[in-house]
Coordinates of C-alpha atoms and ligand atoms in Angstrom, one line a residue:
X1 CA 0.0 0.0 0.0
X2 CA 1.5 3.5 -0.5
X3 CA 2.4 5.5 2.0
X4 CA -0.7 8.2 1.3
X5 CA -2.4 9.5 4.2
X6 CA -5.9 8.4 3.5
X7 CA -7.9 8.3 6.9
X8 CA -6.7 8.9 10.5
X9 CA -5.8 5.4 12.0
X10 CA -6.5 5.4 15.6
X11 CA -3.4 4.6 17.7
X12 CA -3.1 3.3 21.2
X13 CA -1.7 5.8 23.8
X14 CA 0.0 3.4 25.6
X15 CA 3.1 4.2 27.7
X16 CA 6.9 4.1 26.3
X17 CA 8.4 0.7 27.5
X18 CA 12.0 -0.5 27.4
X19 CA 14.0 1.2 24.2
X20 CA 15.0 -1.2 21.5
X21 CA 16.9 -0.5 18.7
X22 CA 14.5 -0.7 15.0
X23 CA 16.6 -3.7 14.1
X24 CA 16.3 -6.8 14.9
X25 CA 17.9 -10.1 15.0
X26 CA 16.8 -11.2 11.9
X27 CA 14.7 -14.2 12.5
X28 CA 15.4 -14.4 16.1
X29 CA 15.7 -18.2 17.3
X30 CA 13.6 -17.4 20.3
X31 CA 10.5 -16.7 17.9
X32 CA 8.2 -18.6 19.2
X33 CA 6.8 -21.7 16.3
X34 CA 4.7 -20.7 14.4
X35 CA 1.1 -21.7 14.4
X36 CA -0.9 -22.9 11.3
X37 CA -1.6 -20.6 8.3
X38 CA -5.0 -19.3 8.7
X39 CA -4.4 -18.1 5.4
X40 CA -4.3 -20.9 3.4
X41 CA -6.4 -22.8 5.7
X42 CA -9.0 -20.4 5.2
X43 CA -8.8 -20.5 0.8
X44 CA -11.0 -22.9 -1.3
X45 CA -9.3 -25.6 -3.5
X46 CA -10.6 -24.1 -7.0
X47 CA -8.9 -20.5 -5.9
X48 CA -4.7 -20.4 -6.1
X49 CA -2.8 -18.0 -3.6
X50 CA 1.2 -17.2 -4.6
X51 CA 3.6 -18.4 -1.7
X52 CA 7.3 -17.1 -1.4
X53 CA 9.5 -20.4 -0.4
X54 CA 12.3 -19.5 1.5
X55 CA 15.6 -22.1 1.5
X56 CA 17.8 -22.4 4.1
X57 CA 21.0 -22.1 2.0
X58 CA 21.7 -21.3 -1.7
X59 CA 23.6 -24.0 -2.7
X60 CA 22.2 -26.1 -5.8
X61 CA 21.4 -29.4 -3.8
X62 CA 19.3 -27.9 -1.5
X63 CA 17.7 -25.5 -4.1
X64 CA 16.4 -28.3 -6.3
X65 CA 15.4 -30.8 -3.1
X66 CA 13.1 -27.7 -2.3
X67 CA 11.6 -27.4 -5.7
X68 CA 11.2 -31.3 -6.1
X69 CA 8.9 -30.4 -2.3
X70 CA 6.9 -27.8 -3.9
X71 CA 6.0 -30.0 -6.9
X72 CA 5.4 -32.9 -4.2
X73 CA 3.1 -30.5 -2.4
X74 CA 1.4 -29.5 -5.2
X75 CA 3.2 -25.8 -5.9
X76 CA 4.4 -24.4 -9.7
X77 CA 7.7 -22.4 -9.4
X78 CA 6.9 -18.5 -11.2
X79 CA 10.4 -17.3 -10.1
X80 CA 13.6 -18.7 -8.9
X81 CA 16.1 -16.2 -6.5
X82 CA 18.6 -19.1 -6.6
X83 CA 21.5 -16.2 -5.0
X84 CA 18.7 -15.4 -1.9
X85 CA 17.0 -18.7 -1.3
X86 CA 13.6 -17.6 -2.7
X87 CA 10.8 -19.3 -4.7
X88 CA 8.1 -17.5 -5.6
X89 CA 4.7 -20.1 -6.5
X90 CA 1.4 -20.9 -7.4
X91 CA -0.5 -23.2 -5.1
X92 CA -4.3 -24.0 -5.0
X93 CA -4.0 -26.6 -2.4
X94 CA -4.5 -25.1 0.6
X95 CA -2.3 -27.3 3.0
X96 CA 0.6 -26.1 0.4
X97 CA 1.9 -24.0 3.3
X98 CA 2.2 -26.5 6.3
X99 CA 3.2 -29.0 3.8
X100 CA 6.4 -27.6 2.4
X101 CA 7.2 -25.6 5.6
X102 CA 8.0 -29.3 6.8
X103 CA 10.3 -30.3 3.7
X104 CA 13.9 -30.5 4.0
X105 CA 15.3 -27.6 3.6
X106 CA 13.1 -24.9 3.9
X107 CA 13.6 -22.2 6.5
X108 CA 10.3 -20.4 5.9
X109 CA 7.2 -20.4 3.9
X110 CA 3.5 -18.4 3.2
X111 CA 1.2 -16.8 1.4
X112 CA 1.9 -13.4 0.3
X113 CA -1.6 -12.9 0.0
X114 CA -5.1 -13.9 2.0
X115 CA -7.1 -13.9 -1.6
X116 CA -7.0 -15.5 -4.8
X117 CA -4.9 -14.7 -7.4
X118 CA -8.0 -13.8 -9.3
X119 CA -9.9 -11.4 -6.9
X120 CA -9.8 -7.4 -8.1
X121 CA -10.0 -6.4 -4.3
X122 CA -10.4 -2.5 -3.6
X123 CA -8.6 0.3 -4.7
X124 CA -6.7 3.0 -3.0
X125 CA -8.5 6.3 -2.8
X126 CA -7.3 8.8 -4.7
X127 CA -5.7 11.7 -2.7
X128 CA -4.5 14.1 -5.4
X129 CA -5.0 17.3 -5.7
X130 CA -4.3 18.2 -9.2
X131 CA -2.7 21.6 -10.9
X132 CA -5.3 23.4 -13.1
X133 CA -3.5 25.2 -16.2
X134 CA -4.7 28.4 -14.7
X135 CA -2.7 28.1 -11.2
X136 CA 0.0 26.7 -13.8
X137 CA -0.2 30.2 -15.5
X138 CA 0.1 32.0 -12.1
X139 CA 2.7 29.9 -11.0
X140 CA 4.9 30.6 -14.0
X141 CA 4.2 34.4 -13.3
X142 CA 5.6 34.4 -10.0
X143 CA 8.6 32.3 -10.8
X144 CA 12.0 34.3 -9.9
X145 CA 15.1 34.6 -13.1
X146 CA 16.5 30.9 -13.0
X147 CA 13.6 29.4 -11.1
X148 CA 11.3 26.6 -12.6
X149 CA 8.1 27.5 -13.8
X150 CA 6.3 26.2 -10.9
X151 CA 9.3 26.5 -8.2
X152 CA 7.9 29.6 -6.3
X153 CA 5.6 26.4 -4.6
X154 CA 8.2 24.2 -4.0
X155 CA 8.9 25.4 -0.5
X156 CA 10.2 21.6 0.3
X157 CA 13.1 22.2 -1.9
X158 CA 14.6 25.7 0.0
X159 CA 13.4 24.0 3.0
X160 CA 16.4 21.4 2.7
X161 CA 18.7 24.0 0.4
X162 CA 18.0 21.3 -2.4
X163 CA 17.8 24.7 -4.9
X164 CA 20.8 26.2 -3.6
X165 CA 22.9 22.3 -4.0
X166 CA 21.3 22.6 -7.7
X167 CA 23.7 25.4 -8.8
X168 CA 27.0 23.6 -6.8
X169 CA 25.9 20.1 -8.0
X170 CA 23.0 19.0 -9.5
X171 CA 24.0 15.3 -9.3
X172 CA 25.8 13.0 -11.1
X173 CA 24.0 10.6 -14.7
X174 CA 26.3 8.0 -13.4
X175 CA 23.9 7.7 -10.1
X176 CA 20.3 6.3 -10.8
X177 CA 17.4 6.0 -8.3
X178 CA 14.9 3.4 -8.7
X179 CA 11.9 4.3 -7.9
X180 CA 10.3 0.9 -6.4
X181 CA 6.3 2.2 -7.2
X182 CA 3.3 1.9 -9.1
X183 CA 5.4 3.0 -12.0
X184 CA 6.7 6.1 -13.6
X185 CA 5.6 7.7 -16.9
X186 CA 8.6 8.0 -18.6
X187 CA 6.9 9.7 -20.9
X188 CA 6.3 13.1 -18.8
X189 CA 8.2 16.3 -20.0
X190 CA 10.1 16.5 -17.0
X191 CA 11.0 12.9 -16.6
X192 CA 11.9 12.2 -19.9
X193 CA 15.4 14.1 -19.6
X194 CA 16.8 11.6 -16.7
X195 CA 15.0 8.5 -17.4
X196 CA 16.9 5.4 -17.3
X197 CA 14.5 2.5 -19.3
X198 CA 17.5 0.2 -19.6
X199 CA 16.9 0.1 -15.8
X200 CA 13.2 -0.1 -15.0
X201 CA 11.0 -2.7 -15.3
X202 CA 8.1 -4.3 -14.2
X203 CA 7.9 -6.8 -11.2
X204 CA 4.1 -7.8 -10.7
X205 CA 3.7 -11.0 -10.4
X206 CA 7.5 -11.5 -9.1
X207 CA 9.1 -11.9 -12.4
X208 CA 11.2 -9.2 -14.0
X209 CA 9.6 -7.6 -17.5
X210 CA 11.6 -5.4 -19.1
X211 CA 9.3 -4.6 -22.3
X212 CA 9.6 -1.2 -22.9
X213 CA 7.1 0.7 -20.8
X214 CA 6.4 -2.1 -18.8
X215 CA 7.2 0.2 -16.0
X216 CA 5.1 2.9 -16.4
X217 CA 1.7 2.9 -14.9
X218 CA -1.5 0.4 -15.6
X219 CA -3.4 3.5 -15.0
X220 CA -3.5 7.2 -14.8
X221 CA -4.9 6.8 -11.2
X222 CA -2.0 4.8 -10.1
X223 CA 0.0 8.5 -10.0
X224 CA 2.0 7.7 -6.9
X225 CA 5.2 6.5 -8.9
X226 CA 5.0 9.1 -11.2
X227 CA 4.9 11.9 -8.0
X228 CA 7.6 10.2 -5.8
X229 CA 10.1 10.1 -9.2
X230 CA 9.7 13.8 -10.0
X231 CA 10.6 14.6 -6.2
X232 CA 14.1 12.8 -6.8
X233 CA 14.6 13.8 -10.3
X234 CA 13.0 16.0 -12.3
X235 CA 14.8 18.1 -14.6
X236 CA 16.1 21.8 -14.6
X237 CA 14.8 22.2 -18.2
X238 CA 12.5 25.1 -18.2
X239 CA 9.3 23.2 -17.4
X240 CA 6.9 22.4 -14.4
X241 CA 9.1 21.7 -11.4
X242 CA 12.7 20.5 -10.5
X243 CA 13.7 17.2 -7.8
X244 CA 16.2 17.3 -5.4
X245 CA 18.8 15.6 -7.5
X246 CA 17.6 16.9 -11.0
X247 CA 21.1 15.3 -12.8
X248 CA 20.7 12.3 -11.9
X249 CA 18.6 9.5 -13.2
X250 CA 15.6 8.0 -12.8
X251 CA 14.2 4.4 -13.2
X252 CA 10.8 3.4 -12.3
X253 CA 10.0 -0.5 -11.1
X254 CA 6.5 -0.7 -11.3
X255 CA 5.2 -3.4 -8.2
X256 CA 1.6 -2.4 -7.6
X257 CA -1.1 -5.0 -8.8
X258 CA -2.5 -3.4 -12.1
X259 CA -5.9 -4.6 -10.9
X260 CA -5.8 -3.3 -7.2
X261 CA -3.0 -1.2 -6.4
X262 CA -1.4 -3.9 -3.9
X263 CA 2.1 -4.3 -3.5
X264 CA 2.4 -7.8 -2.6
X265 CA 5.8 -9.0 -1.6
X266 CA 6.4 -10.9 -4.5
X267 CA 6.9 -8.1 -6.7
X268 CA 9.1 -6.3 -4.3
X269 CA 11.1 -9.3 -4.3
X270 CA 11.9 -9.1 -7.8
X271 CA 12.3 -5.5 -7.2
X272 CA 15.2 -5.2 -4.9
X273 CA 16.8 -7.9 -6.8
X274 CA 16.1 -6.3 -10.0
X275 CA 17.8 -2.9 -8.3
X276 CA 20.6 -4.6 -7.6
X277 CA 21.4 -6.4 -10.2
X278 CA 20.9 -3.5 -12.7
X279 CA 23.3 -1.1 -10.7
X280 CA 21.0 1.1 -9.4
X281 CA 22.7 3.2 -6.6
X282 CA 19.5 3.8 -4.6
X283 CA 16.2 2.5 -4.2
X284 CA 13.1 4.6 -2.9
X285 CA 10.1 2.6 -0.7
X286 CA 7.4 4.5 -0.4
X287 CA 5.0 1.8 1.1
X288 CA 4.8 -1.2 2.9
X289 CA 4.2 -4.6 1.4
X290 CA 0.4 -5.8 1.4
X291 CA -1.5 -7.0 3.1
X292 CA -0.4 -6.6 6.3
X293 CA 0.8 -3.3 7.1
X294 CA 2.3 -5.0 10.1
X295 CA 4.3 -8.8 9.2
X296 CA 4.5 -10.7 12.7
X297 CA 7.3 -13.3 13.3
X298 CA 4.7 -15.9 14.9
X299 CA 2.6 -16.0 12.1
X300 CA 4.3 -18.5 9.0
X301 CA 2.7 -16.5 6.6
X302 CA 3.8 -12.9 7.6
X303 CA 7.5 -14.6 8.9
X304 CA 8.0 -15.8 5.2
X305 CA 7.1 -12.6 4.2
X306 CA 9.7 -10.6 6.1
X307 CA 12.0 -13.2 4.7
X308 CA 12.3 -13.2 1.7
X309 CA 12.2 -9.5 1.7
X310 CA 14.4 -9.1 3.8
X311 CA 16.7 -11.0 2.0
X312 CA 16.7 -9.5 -1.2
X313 CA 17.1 -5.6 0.4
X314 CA 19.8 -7.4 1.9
X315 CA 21.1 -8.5 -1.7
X316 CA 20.7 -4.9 -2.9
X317 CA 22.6 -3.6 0.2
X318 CA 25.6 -6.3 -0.8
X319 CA 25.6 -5.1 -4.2
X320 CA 26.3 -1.5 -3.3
X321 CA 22.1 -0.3 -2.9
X322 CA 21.5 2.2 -0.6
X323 CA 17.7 1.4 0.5
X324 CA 15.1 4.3 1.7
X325 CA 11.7 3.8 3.1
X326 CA 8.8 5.8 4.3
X327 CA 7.9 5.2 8.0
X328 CA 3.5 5.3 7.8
X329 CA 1.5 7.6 7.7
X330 CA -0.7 6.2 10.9
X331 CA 1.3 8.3 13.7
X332 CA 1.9 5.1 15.2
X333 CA 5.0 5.0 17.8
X334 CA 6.9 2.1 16.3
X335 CA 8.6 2.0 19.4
X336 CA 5.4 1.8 21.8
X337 CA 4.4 -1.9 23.6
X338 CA 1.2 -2.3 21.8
X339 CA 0.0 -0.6 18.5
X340 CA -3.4 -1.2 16.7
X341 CA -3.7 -2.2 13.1
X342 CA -7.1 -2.4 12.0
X343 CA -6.4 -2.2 8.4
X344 CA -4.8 -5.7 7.4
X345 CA -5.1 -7.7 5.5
X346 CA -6.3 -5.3 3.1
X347 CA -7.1 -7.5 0.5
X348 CA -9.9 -9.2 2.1
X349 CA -11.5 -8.4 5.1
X350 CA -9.2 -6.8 7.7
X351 CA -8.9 -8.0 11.3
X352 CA -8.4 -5.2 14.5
X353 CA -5.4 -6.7 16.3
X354 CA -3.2 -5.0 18.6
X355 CA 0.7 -5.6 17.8
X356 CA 4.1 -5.2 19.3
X357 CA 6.1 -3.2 16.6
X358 CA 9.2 -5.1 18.0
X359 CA 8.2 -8.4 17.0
X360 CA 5.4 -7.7 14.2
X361 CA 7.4 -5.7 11.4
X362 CA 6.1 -2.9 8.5
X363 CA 8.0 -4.2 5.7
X364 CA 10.6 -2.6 4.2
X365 CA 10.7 0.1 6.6
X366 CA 11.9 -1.4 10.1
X367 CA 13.9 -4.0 8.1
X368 CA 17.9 -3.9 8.7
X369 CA 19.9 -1.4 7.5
X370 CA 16.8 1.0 5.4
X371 CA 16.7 4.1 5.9
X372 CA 13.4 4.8 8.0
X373 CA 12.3 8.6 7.1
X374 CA 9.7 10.6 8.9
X375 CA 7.8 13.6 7.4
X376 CA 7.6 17.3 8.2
X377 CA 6.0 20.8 7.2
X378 CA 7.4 23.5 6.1
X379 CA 7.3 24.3 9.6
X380 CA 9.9 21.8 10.2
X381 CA 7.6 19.7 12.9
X382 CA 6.2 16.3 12.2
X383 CA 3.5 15.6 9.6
X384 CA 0.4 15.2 11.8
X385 CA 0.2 11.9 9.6
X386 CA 3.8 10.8 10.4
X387 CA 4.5 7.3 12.3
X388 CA 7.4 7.8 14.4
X389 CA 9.7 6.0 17.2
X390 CA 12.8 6.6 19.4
X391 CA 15.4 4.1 17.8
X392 CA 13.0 3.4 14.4
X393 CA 13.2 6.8 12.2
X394 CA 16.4 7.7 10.9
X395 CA 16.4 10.7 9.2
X396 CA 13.4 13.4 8.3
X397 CA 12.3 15.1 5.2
X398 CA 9.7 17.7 3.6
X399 CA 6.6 15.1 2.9
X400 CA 3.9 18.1 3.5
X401 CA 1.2 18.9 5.7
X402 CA -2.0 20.6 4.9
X403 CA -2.1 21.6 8.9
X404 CA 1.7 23.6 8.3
X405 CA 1.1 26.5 5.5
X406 CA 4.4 28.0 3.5
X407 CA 4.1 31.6 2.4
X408 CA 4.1 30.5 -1.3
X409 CA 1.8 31.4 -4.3
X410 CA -0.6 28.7 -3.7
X411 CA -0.2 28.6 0.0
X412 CA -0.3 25.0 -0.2
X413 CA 1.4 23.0 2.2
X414 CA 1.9 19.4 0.5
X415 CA 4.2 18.6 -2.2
X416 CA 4.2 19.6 -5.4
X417 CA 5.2 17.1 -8.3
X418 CA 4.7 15.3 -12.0
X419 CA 1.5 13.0 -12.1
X420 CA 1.1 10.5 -15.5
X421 CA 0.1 12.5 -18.6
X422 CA 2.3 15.6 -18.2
X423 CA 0.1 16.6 -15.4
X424 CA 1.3 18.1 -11.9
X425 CA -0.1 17.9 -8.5
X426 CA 0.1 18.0 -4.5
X427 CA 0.4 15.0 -2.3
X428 CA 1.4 14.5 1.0
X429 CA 3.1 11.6 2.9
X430 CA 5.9 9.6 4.6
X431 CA 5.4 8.7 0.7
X432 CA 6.6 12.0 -0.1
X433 CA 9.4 12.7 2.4
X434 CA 11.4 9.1 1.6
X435 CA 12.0 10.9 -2.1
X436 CA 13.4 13.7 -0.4
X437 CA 15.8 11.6 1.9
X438 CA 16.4 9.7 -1.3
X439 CA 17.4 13.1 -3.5
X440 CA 20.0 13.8 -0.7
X441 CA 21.3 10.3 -1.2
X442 CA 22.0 10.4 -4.7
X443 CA 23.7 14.2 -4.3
X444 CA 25.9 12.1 -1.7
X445 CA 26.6 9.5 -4.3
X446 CA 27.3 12.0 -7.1
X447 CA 30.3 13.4 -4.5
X448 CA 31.4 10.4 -3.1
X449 CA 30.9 7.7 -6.2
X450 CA 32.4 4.8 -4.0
X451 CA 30.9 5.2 -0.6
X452 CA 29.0 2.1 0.4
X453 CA 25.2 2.2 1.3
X454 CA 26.5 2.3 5.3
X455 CA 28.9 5.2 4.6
X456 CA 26.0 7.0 2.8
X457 CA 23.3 6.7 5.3
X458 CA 26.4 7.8 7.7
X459 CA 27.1 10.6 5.9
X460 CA 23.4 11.9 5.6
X461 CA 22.7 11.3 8.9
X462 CA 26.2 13.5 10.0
X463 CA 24.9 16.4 7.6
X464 CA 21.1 16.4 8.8
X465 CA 20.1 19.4 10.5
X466 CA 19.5 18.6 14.4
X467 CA 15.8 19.2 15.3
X468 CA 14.5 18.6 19.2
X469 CA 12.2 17.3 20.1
X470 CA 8.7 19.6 20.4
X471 CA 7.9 20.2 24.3
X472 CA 4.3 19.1 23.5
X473 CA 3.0 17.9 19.9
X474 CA -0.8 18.5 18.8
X475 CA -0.4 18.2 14.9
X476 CA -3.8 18.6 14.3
X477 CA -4.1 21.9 16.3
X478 CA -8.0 20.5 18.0
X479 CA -5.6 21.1 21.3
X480 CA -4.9 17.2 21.9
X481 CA -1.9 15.9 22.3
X482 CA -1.7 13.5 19.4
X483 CA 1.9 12.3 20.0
X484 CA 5.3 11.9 22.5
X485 CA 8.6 12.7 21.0
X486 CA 11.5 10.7 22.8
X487 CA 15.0 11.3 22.9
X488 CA 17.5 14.3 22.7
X489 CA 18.1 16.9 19.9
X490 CA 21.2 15.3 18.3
X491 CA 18.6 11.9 17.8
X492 CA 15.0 11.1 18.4
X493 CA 11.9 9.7 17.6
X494 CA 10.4 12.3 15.4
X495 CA 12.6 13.6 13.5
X496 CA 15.9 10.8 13.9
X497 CA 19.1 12.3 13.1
X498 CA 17.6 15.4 11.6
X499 CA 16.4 17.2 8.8
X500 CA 18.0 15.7 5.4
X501 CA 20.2 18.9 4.5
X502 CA 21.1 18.6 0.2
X503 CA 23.2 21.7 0.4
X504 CA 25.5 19.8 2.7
X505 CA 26.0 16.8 0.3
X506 CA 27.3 19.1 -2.5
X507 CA 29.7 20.8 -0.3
Ligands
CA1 CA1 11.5 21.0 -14.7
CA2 CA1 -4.4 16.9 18.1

C-alpha cells in the first residue's frame, strides 16, 4: 500500500516501554513456532494463492530438493532467487503452506496474499490534488530569473537548500534511483530528460519484465510512482518543477497490482533484486508490502514474508544499494508496547489486532539497514500523519502537511510534483518525504561515487540538520496531544538524526 495519508488510524496511547533499537535479529531463534496458516487454511481448492519459499542455503542441492517439495506439495515455481534462497509459487492446495514448511530444507514459507490470485480487491482512494492550467499560469508568473516554472511552490526544496545544491551540483548521470512504485511515466516532460528505461521494469507477479514501458503505470490513477520520481529527479529544463537531485537518473519498477493497487511481496522481491542487479545506486520505498501493514514473526505467513524481503534488500545492500523507506502515515509509535492495526489484511476483510512493533514488522521500513524517514511541514515539525519512534526513524524530510502552511503562491502546504500525462499535482506523505531523503542520497553518491550504502546513510545522517524534540506535539491543532517525542536533539523519535540537508551533500 502506498504511503498516502488516506484516513486517520487510531493509535493506542500506551506508555513508552524499554527502548530497543528498529533492528532486529533477523529471524530471532527465540521466535516462538509458528502456528498454522489461517491463510491458506481459510482458501478454497478451486482458488490459487502465490507463496514465497524460503531455502535455508543457496547452494544447488538444496535448491532443487526444495523445488522437487513444492511440486510434491502440489506448488508451480513462477520465479527462482537461486542467490537469496527464494521461490516464488502458485499453489491451489490449501495445506501447500504447512506441507512444504515441513520439507527438508526450507527455513520459511506463506502466502503473500489472504485472496485469490484472481480477486480485483479495492482500490486506493485517490488523494491528489491536481494543478489546473490556470494556477500553472500563475505559478509561471511568480517564478523568480532561473527558477522553474512552478518553483515559487516548491517550499520543500529551499526547505532542505535542495535549490541552492542545484547550482554547486546537481548530481551526477552515473547515479540512478529506482523508484520501487506503481510505476513512472517515462513519458512526462520532465521525466523524460533523466529516465533510465534500460533500468526499470516491471515486477508484478515477481518476475522481471523489461518490455519497454512495462514500468510505467497500468493506470492514470496509479500516479503515486510518477509523484515520488519527480521529487528525486525532475529536470532543470525550463518546465513544471525540479527534484532534489535533477542530474541524476531516474528508473521506475512498477510493483503495484495493475488490478488493485497492492504491492504484494512478490513483486518487491523481484524488485530489490532487480535494483541490484541493474546497478541502481539507490532504491526509494514508499509503502509497505500488502496486506499486512504489520508482518508478525509468529505468524508462518507474515514470517515468510519478512524473509524473503528481507533477504533480497539485503542483496541490494551487498551489491552496493543504498535502501530508503517511508515510516507510515498512521502516527503510530513504532517504538510503543502495543499498536493497533485495524487495516490488514487489506485484500480481504481486515482484522483489529493490537501488535508489538518489536516483533510484528512494516515491511521494508523497520527492516535492517533502510533508511526509515519521517515527514515534516514546512514548519519543520512532524506531519500530523507521520508514524514515528525513538530508535526506528532515521532521518526526516519535507513530505507536506495541509495543517503547516508556507508563504508560497498557492499557500499549499503538501508537495508539489509530475503526475502520468504531463500533469502536476500535490500529495502528502511519509510517501513523499522518503524521495526527499532519497534526492539527498543520490547528491551524496554524485560526491562520493564509491561510498558504500553504510557510509552513505552515515554521511546523511552527520549532515542532517538537528531538530529537538517539540515540548508538547498536537499536529492537528483540535488542542490534543496526538503524539510523545522521545530522545534528545542530536537523535529522536520524530525527527531521527535530523532534517535531510542537500546543500551539505554538495559541499
Ligand atoms: Ca523541470
Ligand atoms: Ca491533536
Amino acid at each position: 500500500m502506498a504511503h498516502l495519508p488516506a484516513r486517520r488510524r487510531a493509535a493506542l496511547a500506551l506508555p513508552i516501554g524499554v527502548a530497543l533499537t528498529a533492528t532486529f535479529g533477523f529471524l530471532p531463534s527465540a521466535a516462538a513456532a509458528p502456528a498454522d496458516s489461517p491463510a491458506a487454511s481459510a482458501t478454497s481448492e478451486s482458488s490459487s494463492l502465490a507463496y514465497v519459499v524460503n531455502t535455508r542455503s543457496t547452494d544447488a542441492h538444496t535448491l532443487a530438493s526444495v523445488r522437487r517439495s513444492i511440486s510434491a506439495a502440489g506448488g508451480s515455481v513462477v520465479e527462482t532467487y537461486a542467490r537469496i534462497g527464494v521461490f516464488v509459487v502458485h499453489a491451489s492446495d490449501p495445506g501447500f503452506g504447512r506441507q512444504v514448511r515441513a520439507a527438508r530444507g526450507v527455513a520459511s514459507a506463506g502466502a503473500t496474499r489472504t485472496a485469490p490470485l484472481s480477486a480485483a480487491g479495492t482500490t486506493d482512494e485517490g488523494a491528489v490534488q491536481k494543478l489546473s492550467k490556470a494556477q500553472a499560469d500563475r505559478l509561471a508568473a511568480r517564478a523568480a530569473p532561473g527558477q522553474e516554472p512552478m518553483e515559487a511552490d516548491q517550499w520543500d526544496l529551499r526547505d532542505i537548500g535542495a535549490d541552492q545544491a542545484a547550482k554547486i551540483n546537481p548530481g551526477s548521470r552515473k547515479v540512478t534511483v529506482g523508484v520501487i512504485d506503481t510505476g513512472v511515466d517515462d513519458t512526462h516532460p520532465d521525466l523524460a530528460p533523466n529516465f533510465s528505461a534500460s533500468q526499470s521494469a516491471s515486477c508484478v507477479g515477481g518476475k522481471a519484465d523489461t518490455s519497454p514501458g512495462a514500468w510505467r503505470p497500468a493506470s492514470p490513477d496509479h500516479y503515486h510512482g510518477t509523484h515520488v520520481a519527480g521529487e528525486i529527479a525532475a529536470a532543470r529544463n525550463g518546465v513544471g518543477v525540479a527534484g532534489v537531485a535533477p542530474g541524476v537518473k531516474v528508473a521506475g519498477i512498477r510493483v503495484a497490482d495493475p488490478v488493485n493497487e497492492l504491492f504484494y511481496p512478490e513483486a518487491v522481491v523481484c524488485a530489490f533484486v532487480f535494483a541490484a542487479d541493474h546497478g541502481i545506486e539507490v532504491t526509494n520505498n514508499s509503502y509497505y508490502v500488502d496486506p499486512w501493514q504489520y508482518n508478525c514473526m509468529d505468524d508462518p505467513d507474515q514470517r515468510a514474508i519478512v524473509d524473503a524481503v528481507n533477504r533480497a534488500q539485503l542483496y541490494a545492500q551487498k551489491k552496493g544499494t543504498l535502501n530508503l523507506a517511508s515510516a507510515g502515515n498512521s502516527n503510530h509509535d513504532l517504538d510503543a508496547d502495543a499498536i493497533l492495526d485495524d487495516s490488514s489484511p487489506d485484500d480481504s476483510t481486515p482484522v483489529e489486532r493490537t501488535i508489538d512493533p518489536h516483533t510484528c514488522f512494516d515491511v521494508p521500513t523497520q527492516l535492517k539497514g533502510v533508511v526509515t524517514v519521517s515527514a515534516t511541514g514546512v514548519n519543520r515539525t512532524k506531519s500530523y500523519y507521520s508514524t514515528y519512534g525513538r530508535g526506528v526513524i532515521d532521518i526526516a524530510a519535507p513530505g507536506g502537511d495541509k495543517y503547516q502552511i508556507p508563504d508560497t503562491p498557492s499557500k499549499t502546504g503538501t508537495i508539489l510534483s509530475t503526475l502520468p500525462g504531463g500533469q502536476y499535482g500535490w500529495l502528502q506523505g511519509t510517501s513523499m518525504a522518503s524521495p526527499h531523503a532519497a534526492g539527498v542520497a543520490a547528491l551524496l553518491k554524485s560526491a562520493h561515487p564509491k561510498a558504500s550504502p553504510a557510509r552513505l546513510q552515515a554521511l546523511m545522517k552527520a549532515q542532517a540538520d538537528d531538530h529537538a524534540c517539540p515540548t508538547s506535539y498536537d499536529g492537528d491543532g483540535d488542542g490534543v496531544v496526538d503524539a510523545v517525542c522521545k530522545g534528545g536533539k542530536a537523535r529522536n523519535g520524530f525527527y531521527g538524526s535530523g532534517i535531510v540537508n542537500a546543500l551539505k551533500a554538495v559541499k
